[in-house]
mmCIF file of C-alpha atoms in Angstrom:
data_model
loop_
_atom_site.group_PDB
_atom_site.id
_atom_site.type_symbol
_atom_site.label_atom_id
_atom_site.label_comp_id
_atom_site.label_asym_id
_atom_site.label_seq_id
_atom_site.Cartn_x
_atom_site.Cartn_y
_atom_site.Cartn_z
ATOM 1 C CA MET A 1 149.855 176.447 75.502
ATOM 2 C CA MET A 2 148.417 178.527 78.436
ATOM 3 C CA ASP A 3 147.985 182.182 78.042
ATOM 4 C CA PRO A 4 150.882 183.884 79.963
ATOM 5 C CA HIS A 5 149.018 186.276 81.014
ATOM 6 C CA LEU A 6 146.964 183.353 83.144
ATOM 7 C CA ARG A 7 150.737 181.750 83.653
ATOM 8 C CA GLN A 8 151.361 185.015 85.062
ATOM 9 C CA GLU A 9 148.304 185.202 87.661
ATOM 10 C CA LEU A 10 147.948 182.161 88.796
ATOM 11 C CA ARG A 11 152.125 181.929 89.610
ATOM 12 C CA LYS A 12 150.846 185.567 91.615
ATOM 13 C CA LEU A 13 147.780 184.474 92.669
ATOM 14 C CA ILE A 14 149.008 181.051 93.781
ATOM 15 C CA THR A 15 152.193 182.297 95.888
ATOM 16 C CA SER A 16 149.636 184.794 97.507
ATOM 17 C CA PHE A 17 147.790 182.091 99.022
ATOM 18 C CA VAL A 18 150.358 180.092 100.016
ATOM 19 C CA SER A 19 151.913 183.207 101.933
ATOM 20 C CA THR A 20 148.076 183.889 103.398
ATOM 21 C CA MET A 21 147.833 180.666 105.229
ATOM 22 C CA GLY A 22 151.127 181.316 106.854
ATOM 23 C CA THR A 23 149.770 184.724 108.213
ATOM 24 C CA LEU A 24 146.175 183.053 109.488
ATOM 25 C CA THR A 25 147.452 180.193 110.707
ATOM 26 C CA GLU A 26 150.278 182.336 113.157
ATOM 27 C CA GLY A 27 146.747 184.905 114.082
ATOM 28 C CA MET A 28 144.882 181.277 114.851
ATOM 29 C CA ALA A 29 148.125 180.668 117.507
ATOM 30 C CA ARG A 30 148.022 184.111 118.723
ATOM 31 C CA THR A 31 144.035 184.222 119.287
ATOM 32 C CA LEU A 32 144.755 181.111 121.404
ATOM 33 C CA GLU A 33 147.475 182.696 122.981
ATOM 34 C CA GLU A 34 145.307 185.350 123.974
ATOM 35 C CA GLY A 35 142.779 183.781 124.710
ATOM 36 C CA ARG A 36 145.169 182.050 127.133
ATOM 37 C CA ALA A 37 146.445 184.865 128.485
ATOM 38 C CA GLY A 38 142.431 185.758 129.479
ATOM 39 C CA GLY A 39 142.367 188.594 126.669
ATOM 40 C CA LEU A 40 138.943 187.065 124.897
ATOM 41 C CA GLU A 41 136.273 185.329 124.954
ATOM 42 C CA ALA A 42 135.642 181.844 123.437
ATOM 43 C CA PRO A 43 132.098 182.503 121.026
ATOM 44 C CA GLY A 44 134.830 184.990 119.611
ATOM 45 C CA ALA A 45 137.435 183.514 119.079
ATOM 46 C CA TRP A 46 136.264 180.719 118.107
ATOM 47 C CA GLU A 47 134.486 182.534 115.395
ATOM 48 C CA SER A 48 137.399 183.989 114.476
ATOM 49 C CA LEU A 49 139.270 180.834 113.929
ATOM 50 C CA ALA A 50 136.243 178.973 112.151
ATOM 51 C CA ALA A 51 137.040 181.972 110.099
ATOM 52 C CA ALA A 52 140.367 181.335 109.509
ATOM 53 C CA ALA A 53 140.175 176.981 108.304
ATOM 54 C CA HIS A 54 136.781 177.622 106.702
ATOM 55 C CA ARG A 55 139.558 180.351 105.089
ATOM 56 C CA ILE A 56 142.449 177.680 104.496
ATOM 57 C CA SER A 57 140.554 174.898 103.583
ATOM 58 C CA GLY A 58 137.630 176.365 100.836
ATOM 59 C CA SER A 59 140.913 178.366 99.386
ATOM 60 C CA GLY A 60 143.523 175.644 99.664
ATOM 61 C CA ALA A 61 141.254 173.070 98.405
ATOM 62 C CA SER A 62 140.717 173.985 94.607
ATOM 63 C CA PHE A 63 144.528 175.539 94.737
ATOM 64 C CA GLY A 64 144.727 171.765 95.827
ATOM 65 C CA PHE A 65 146.505 171.979 98.786
ATOM 66 C CA ALA A 66 144.494 169.120 99.780
ATOM 67 C CA ASP A 67 146.114 167.569 103.487
ATOM 68 C CA ILE A 68 145.918 171.171 104.405
ATOM 69 C CA ALA A 69 142.854 172.002 103.631
ATOM 70 C CA GLN A 70 142.170 168.842 105.549
ATOM 71 C CA THR A 71 143.286 169.675 108.774
ATOM 72 C CA ALA A 72 142.032 173.158 108.573
ATOM 73 C CA ARG A 73 137.698 171.616 107.418
ATOM 74 C CA ARG A 74 139.054 169.558 110.865
ATOM 75 C CA ILE A 75 139.567 173.131 112.520
ATOM 76 C CA ASP A 76 136.225 174.443 111.193
ATOM 77 C CA LEU A 77 134.271 172.073 112.033
ATOM 78 C CA ARG A 78 135.378 171.536 115.537
ATOM 79 C CA ALA A 79 135.074 175.129 116.435
ATOM 80 C CA GLN A 80 131.805 175.338 114.721
ATOM 81 C CA GLN A 81 130.569 171.867 116.979
ATOM 82 C CA ALA A 82 132.337 174.182 120.061
ATOM 83 C CA LEU A 83 130.353 177.080 119.097
ATOM 84 C CA ALA A 84 126.836 175.676 119.741
ATOM 85 C CA VAL A 85 128.530 173.584 123.292
ATOM 86 C CA GLU A 86 127.875 177.317 125.943
ATOM 87 C CA GLY A 87 131.846 177.668 128.454
ATOM 88 C CA LEU A 88 134.406 175.478 126.152
ATOM 89 C CA ALA A 89 137.268 177.451 125.278
ATOM 90 C CA PRO A 90 139.548 176.848 122.262
ATOM 91 C CA TRP A 91 142.662 177.318 124.726
ATOM 92 C CA ASP A 92 141.325 174.079 126.789
ATOM 93 C CA ASP A 93 140.734 171.570 124.221
ATOM 94 C CA PRO A 94 143.204 169.150 123.353
ATOM 95 C CA GLU A 95 142.067 168.123 119.531
ATOM 96 C CA ILE A 96 141.890 172.205 118.617
ATOM 97 C CA ALA A 97 145.600 172.395 119.571
ATOM 98 C CA GLU A 98 146.808 169.715 118.055
ATOM 99 C CA ALA A 99 144.454 171.097 115.028
ATOM 100 C CA LEU A 100 147.057 173.986 114.463
ATOM 101 C CA ARG A 101 150.000 172.252 115.625
ATOM 102 C CA GLU A 102 149.744 169.856 112.345
ATOM 103 C CA LEU A 103 148.552 172.711 110.279
ATOM 104 C CA ALA A 104 150.784 175.054 111.005
ATOM 105 C CA GLY A 105 153.458 172.924 110.468
ATOM 106 C CA LEU A 106 152.388 171.991 106.721
ATOM 107 C CA VAL A 107 151.938 175.400 106.324
ATOM 108 C CA ALA A 108 155.810 175.919 106.710
ATOM 109 C CA VAL A 109 156.386 173.640 104.558
ATOM 110 C CA ALA A 110 154.417 174.456 101.931
ATOM 111 C CA GLU A 111 155.638 176.304 98.613
ATOM 112 C CA PRO A 112 153.783 177.774 95.696
ATOM 113 C CA ARG A 113 155.086 175.110 94.001
ATOM 114 C CA ASP A 114 152.817 171.818 95.415
ATOM 115 C CA SER A 115 149.836 172.867 93.657
ATOM 116 C CA PRO A 116 148.711 171.447 90.610
ATOM 117 C CA LEU A 117 147.331 173.988 89.664
ATOM 118 C CA PHE A 118 150.992 176.108 90.433
ATOM 119 C CA PRO A 119 151.905 176.834 86.127
ATOM 120 C CA ALA A 120 155.901 175.419 85.272
ATOM 121 C CA GLU A 121 157.901 177.765 84.045
ATOM 122 C CA MET B 1 114.402 175.999 76.392
ATOM 123 C CA THR B 2 116.629 179.392 75.953
ATOM 124 C CA SER B 3 117.901 181.607 73.723
ATOM 125 C CA PRO B 4 122.063 180.670 73.325
ATOM 126 C CA PRO B 5 124.337 182.905 75.339
ATOM 127 C CA ARG B 6 125.314 186.307 73.793
ATOM 128 C CA GLU B 7 129.405 186.638 72.820
ATOM 129 C CA PRO B 8 131.267 187.467 75.089
ATOM 130 C CA THR B 9 128.579 184.952 77.560
ATOM 131 C CA ARG B 10 128.561 187.126 80.613
ATOM 132 C CA ILE B 11 128.603 184.655 84.092
ATOM 133 C CA ALA B 12 128.530 186.891 87.834
ATOM 134 C CA CYS B 13 130.151 184.495 90.126
ATOM 135 C CA VAL B 14 129.136 185.929 94.536
ATOM 136 C CA GLU B 15 131.733 184.389 95.693
ATOM 137 C CA ASP B 16 133.655 185.703 99.330
ATOM 138 C CA GLU B 17 136.729 184.072 99.446
ATOM 139 C CA PRO B 18 138.666 186.477 97.584
ATOM 140 C CA ASP B 19 140.890 183.391 96.617
ATOM 141 C CA LEU B 20 138.585 181.845 94.525
ATOM 142 C CA ARG B 21 135.981 184.452 93.471
ATOM 143 C CA ARG B 22 139.751 185.832 91.951
ATOM 144 C CA ILE B 23 140.436 182.283 90.478
ATOM 145 C CA CYS B 24 137.173 182.714 89.225
ATOM 146 C CA GLU B 25 137.199 185.406 87.695
ATOM 147 C CA LEU B 26 140.658 184.618 85.802
ATOM 148 C CA THR B 27 140.015 181.043 84.606
ATOM 149 C CA LEU B 28 136.376 181.682 83.266
ATOM 150 C CA GLY B 29 137.434 184.889 81.983
ATOM 151 C CA ARG B 30 141.027 183.856 80.581
ATOM 152 C CA LEU B 31 140.157 180.063 79.397
ATOM 153 C CA GLY B 32 136.874 180.789 78.503
ATOM 154 C CA GLY B 33 136.407 183.275 77.355
ATOM 155 C CA PHE B 34 134.130 184.764 79.249
ATOM 156 C CA GLU B 35 133.043 187.990 80.565
ATOM 157 C CA VAL B 36 132.992 187.769 84.380
ATOM 158 C CA ALA B 37 131.570 189.675 87.003
ATOM 159 C CA GLY B 38 132.586 188.766 91.077
ATOM 160 C CA PHE B 39 130.747 189.768 93.997
ATOM 161 C CA PRO B 40 131.554 189.304 97.070
ATOM 162 C CA ASP B 41 128.490 188.213 98.889
ATOM 163 C CA GLY B 42 124.493 188.856 98.547
ATOM 164 C CA PRO B 43 124.311 192.776 98.718
ATOM 165 C CA SER B 44 126.641 194.082 96.362
ATOM 166 C CA ALA B 45 125.333 190.735 93.674
ATOM 167 C CA LEU B 46 122.117 192.143 94.579
ATOM 168 C CA GLU B 47 122.775 195.532 94.050
ATOM 169 C CA GLY B 48 125.069 194.799 90.498
ATOM 170 C CA LEU B 49 123.722 192.450 88.182
ATOM 171 C CA ALA B 50 121.249 194.067 87.043
ATOM 172 C CA ALA B 51 123.061 196.724 85.453
ATOM 173 C CA PHE B 52 126.424 193.533 84.769
ATOM 174 C CA GLY B 53 123.598 191.376 83.396
ATOM 175 C CA PRO B 54 124.426 187.952 83.959
ATOM 176 C CA ASP B 55 124.178 184.818 81.440
ATOM 177 C CA LEU B 56 124.515 182.799 84.425
ATOM 178 C CA VAL B 57 125.647 183.227 88.252
ATOM 179 C CA LEU B 58 127.906 181.241 89.729
ATOM 180 C CA LEU B 59 126.702 181.468 94.038
ATOM 181 C CA ASP B 60 128.202 180.176 96.296
ATOM 182 C CA VAL B 61 126.271 178.354 99.448
ATOM 183 C CA MET B 62 128.335 179.189 101.771
ATOM 184 C CA MET B 63 128.932 182.802 103.170
ATOM 185 C CA PRO B 64 128.357 184.804 106.420
ATOM 186 C CA GLY B 65 125.420 187.335 106.673
ATOM 187 C CA MET B 66 122.999 186.434 103.521
ATOM 188 C CA ASP B 67 123.660 182.701 102.262
ATOM 189 C CA GLY B 68 123.073 181.547 98.878
ATOM 190 C CA PRO B 69 119.874 180.356 99.038
ATOM 191 C CA ALA B 70 118.717 183.761 100.330
ATOM 192 C CA VAL B 71 120.659 186.068 97.472
ATOM 193 C CA LEU B 72 118.132 182.959 95.029
ATOM 194 C CA ALA B 73 114.892 184.122 96.595
ATOM 195 C CA ALA B 74 116.520 187.421 95.891
ATOM 196 C CA LEU B 75 117.017 187.116 93.361
ATOM 197 C CA ARG B 76 113.542 185.494 92.246
ATOM 198 C CA GLU B 77 111.761 188.477 94.027
ATOM 199 C CA ARG B 78 112.797 191.493 91.052
ATOM 200 C CA PRO B 79 110.763 191.099 88.053
ATOM 201 C CA ALA B 80 114.979 191.583 85.881
ATOM 202 C CA LEU B 81 116.611 189.074 87.873
ATOM 203 C CA ALA B 82 113.676 186.418 88.494
ATOM 204 C CA ASP B 83 115.128 184.686 85.269
ATOM 205 C CA LEU B 84 118.180 184.637 86.426
ATOM 206 C CA PRO B 85 119.776 180.757 85.773
ATOM 207 C CA VAL B 86 122.035 180.816 89.009
ATOM 208 C CA VAL B 87 124.283 177.088 89.538
ATOM 209 C CA PHE B 88 124.769 176.293 93.394
ATOM 210 C CA MET B 89 129.334 175.957 94.675
ATOM 211 C CA THR B 90 128.695 174.171 97.273
ATOM 212 C CA ALA B 91 131.114 172.180 99.237
ATOM 213 C CA LYS B 92 128.447 169.463 100.426
ATOM 214 C CA ALA B 93 127.817 167.209 97.197
ATOM 215 C CA GLN B 94 124.999 164.631 98.610
ATOM 216 C CA PRO B 95 122.449 164.022 96.708
ATOM 217 C CA GLU B 96 119.402 164.995 99.721
ATOM 218 C CA GLU B 97 121.897 168.654 99.891
ATOM 219 C CA ILE B 98 121.857 168.593 96.710
ATOM 220 C CA ALA B 99 118.269 168.190 95.404
ATOM 221 C CA ARG B 100 117.367 170.224 98.297
ATOM 222 C CA PHE B 101 119.406 172.944 95.762
ATOM 223 C CA ARG B 102 118.579 172.002 92.547
ATOM 224 C CA ALA B 103 114.204 172.597 94.729
ATOM 225 C CA LEU B 104 114.860 175.588 95.895
ATOM 226 C CA GLY B 105 115.146 176.722 92.057
ATOM 227 C CA ALA B 106 119.406 176.350 91.270
ATOM 228 C CA CYS B 107 119.549 174.816 88.081
ATOM 229 C CA ASP B 108 122.474 173.038 88.855
ATOM 230 C CA VAL B 109 125.250 172.453 91.401
ATOM 231 C CA ILE B 110 128.871 173.261 91.422
ATOM 232 C CA THR B 111 130.456 170.765 94.186
ATOM 233 C CA LYS B 112 133.578 172.287 95.838
ATOM 234 C CA PRO B 113 136.422 171.631 95.400
ATOM 235 C CA PHE B 114 136.321 172.322 91.868
ATOM 236 C CA ASP B 115 139.251 172.443 90.101
ATOM 237 C CA PRO B 116 139.261 175.809 88.503
ATOM 238 C CA MET B 117 140.955 174.195 84.805
ATOM 239 C CA THR B 118 138.322 172.253 83.838
ATOM 240 C CA LEU B 119 135.748 175.151 85.146
ATOM 241 C CA SER B 120 134.372 177.281 82.252
ATOM 242 C CA ASP B 121 134.261 173.713 80.417
ATOM 243 C CA THR B 122 131.385 173.079 83.103
ATOM 244 C CA VAL B 123 129.324 175.878 82.650
ATOM 245 C CA ARG B 124 129.138 175.979 79.198
ATOM 246 C CA ARG B 125 128.108 171.740 79.350
ATOM 247 C CA ILE B 126 125.409 174.039 81.949
ATOM 248 C CA LEU B 127 124.044 176.248 79.429
ATOM 249 C CA ALA B 128 124.086 173.834 76.710
ATOM 250 C CA GLU B 129 121.909 172.023 79.087
ATOM 251 C CA ARG B 130 119.312 175.068 79.357
ATOM 252 C CA VAL B 131 119.628 175.901 75.382
ATOM 253 C CA ALA B 132 118.879 172.197 74.025
ATOM 254 C CA PRO B 133 115.632 170.502 72.921
#
């Protein structure tokens, strides 16, 4: 029988993380939009994408959102590779567009109870 | 061989991802009965570890700015912290990477993603191995 305080804290933490994934994913989409509109430099945009994707990937994997973590990791790795290549902008990268579409789709339907760590009532 | 850790055993968790740091604090504290302190980065850990006095440090490898190996090297330069057992946490689970981390001075390596529900057991095992003859 799980400690009731731990149960409550885990439910809160995982629920919050699911919300955070949505916010981070929306932020990544906004980064691409702003870049297309000429409002961003590519290196900064790649770093922003990498940071958001790294967080979703790392914490997502630990919380048991394996598909989301895997997709976010693709974005993270791509961003890290691209940072070494001058001139490539994320908003011009079809790999990023596809991965972000996939990530947004997965995050949109993610529920806290999808996490194997989410305690039952 | 070292002495058994005191009770409650103190674990420091140096991890930049707030969700992971929180889950370490929760599971180690609530499930494991440890006294836990979380640090979001290397500089805050270097500042706070002496006061907290951990029995073991869980140290994330990939952190912005000062990464895990840099933190470990800095710990080893401080007499009060030089002998702290440090366990790296990393997604880089290849044997050669793990060997490199051990060569840097980590007493063990926990690969990510780790199961938060068994993290306490893993930490106890590591502590027990340090005491066992």
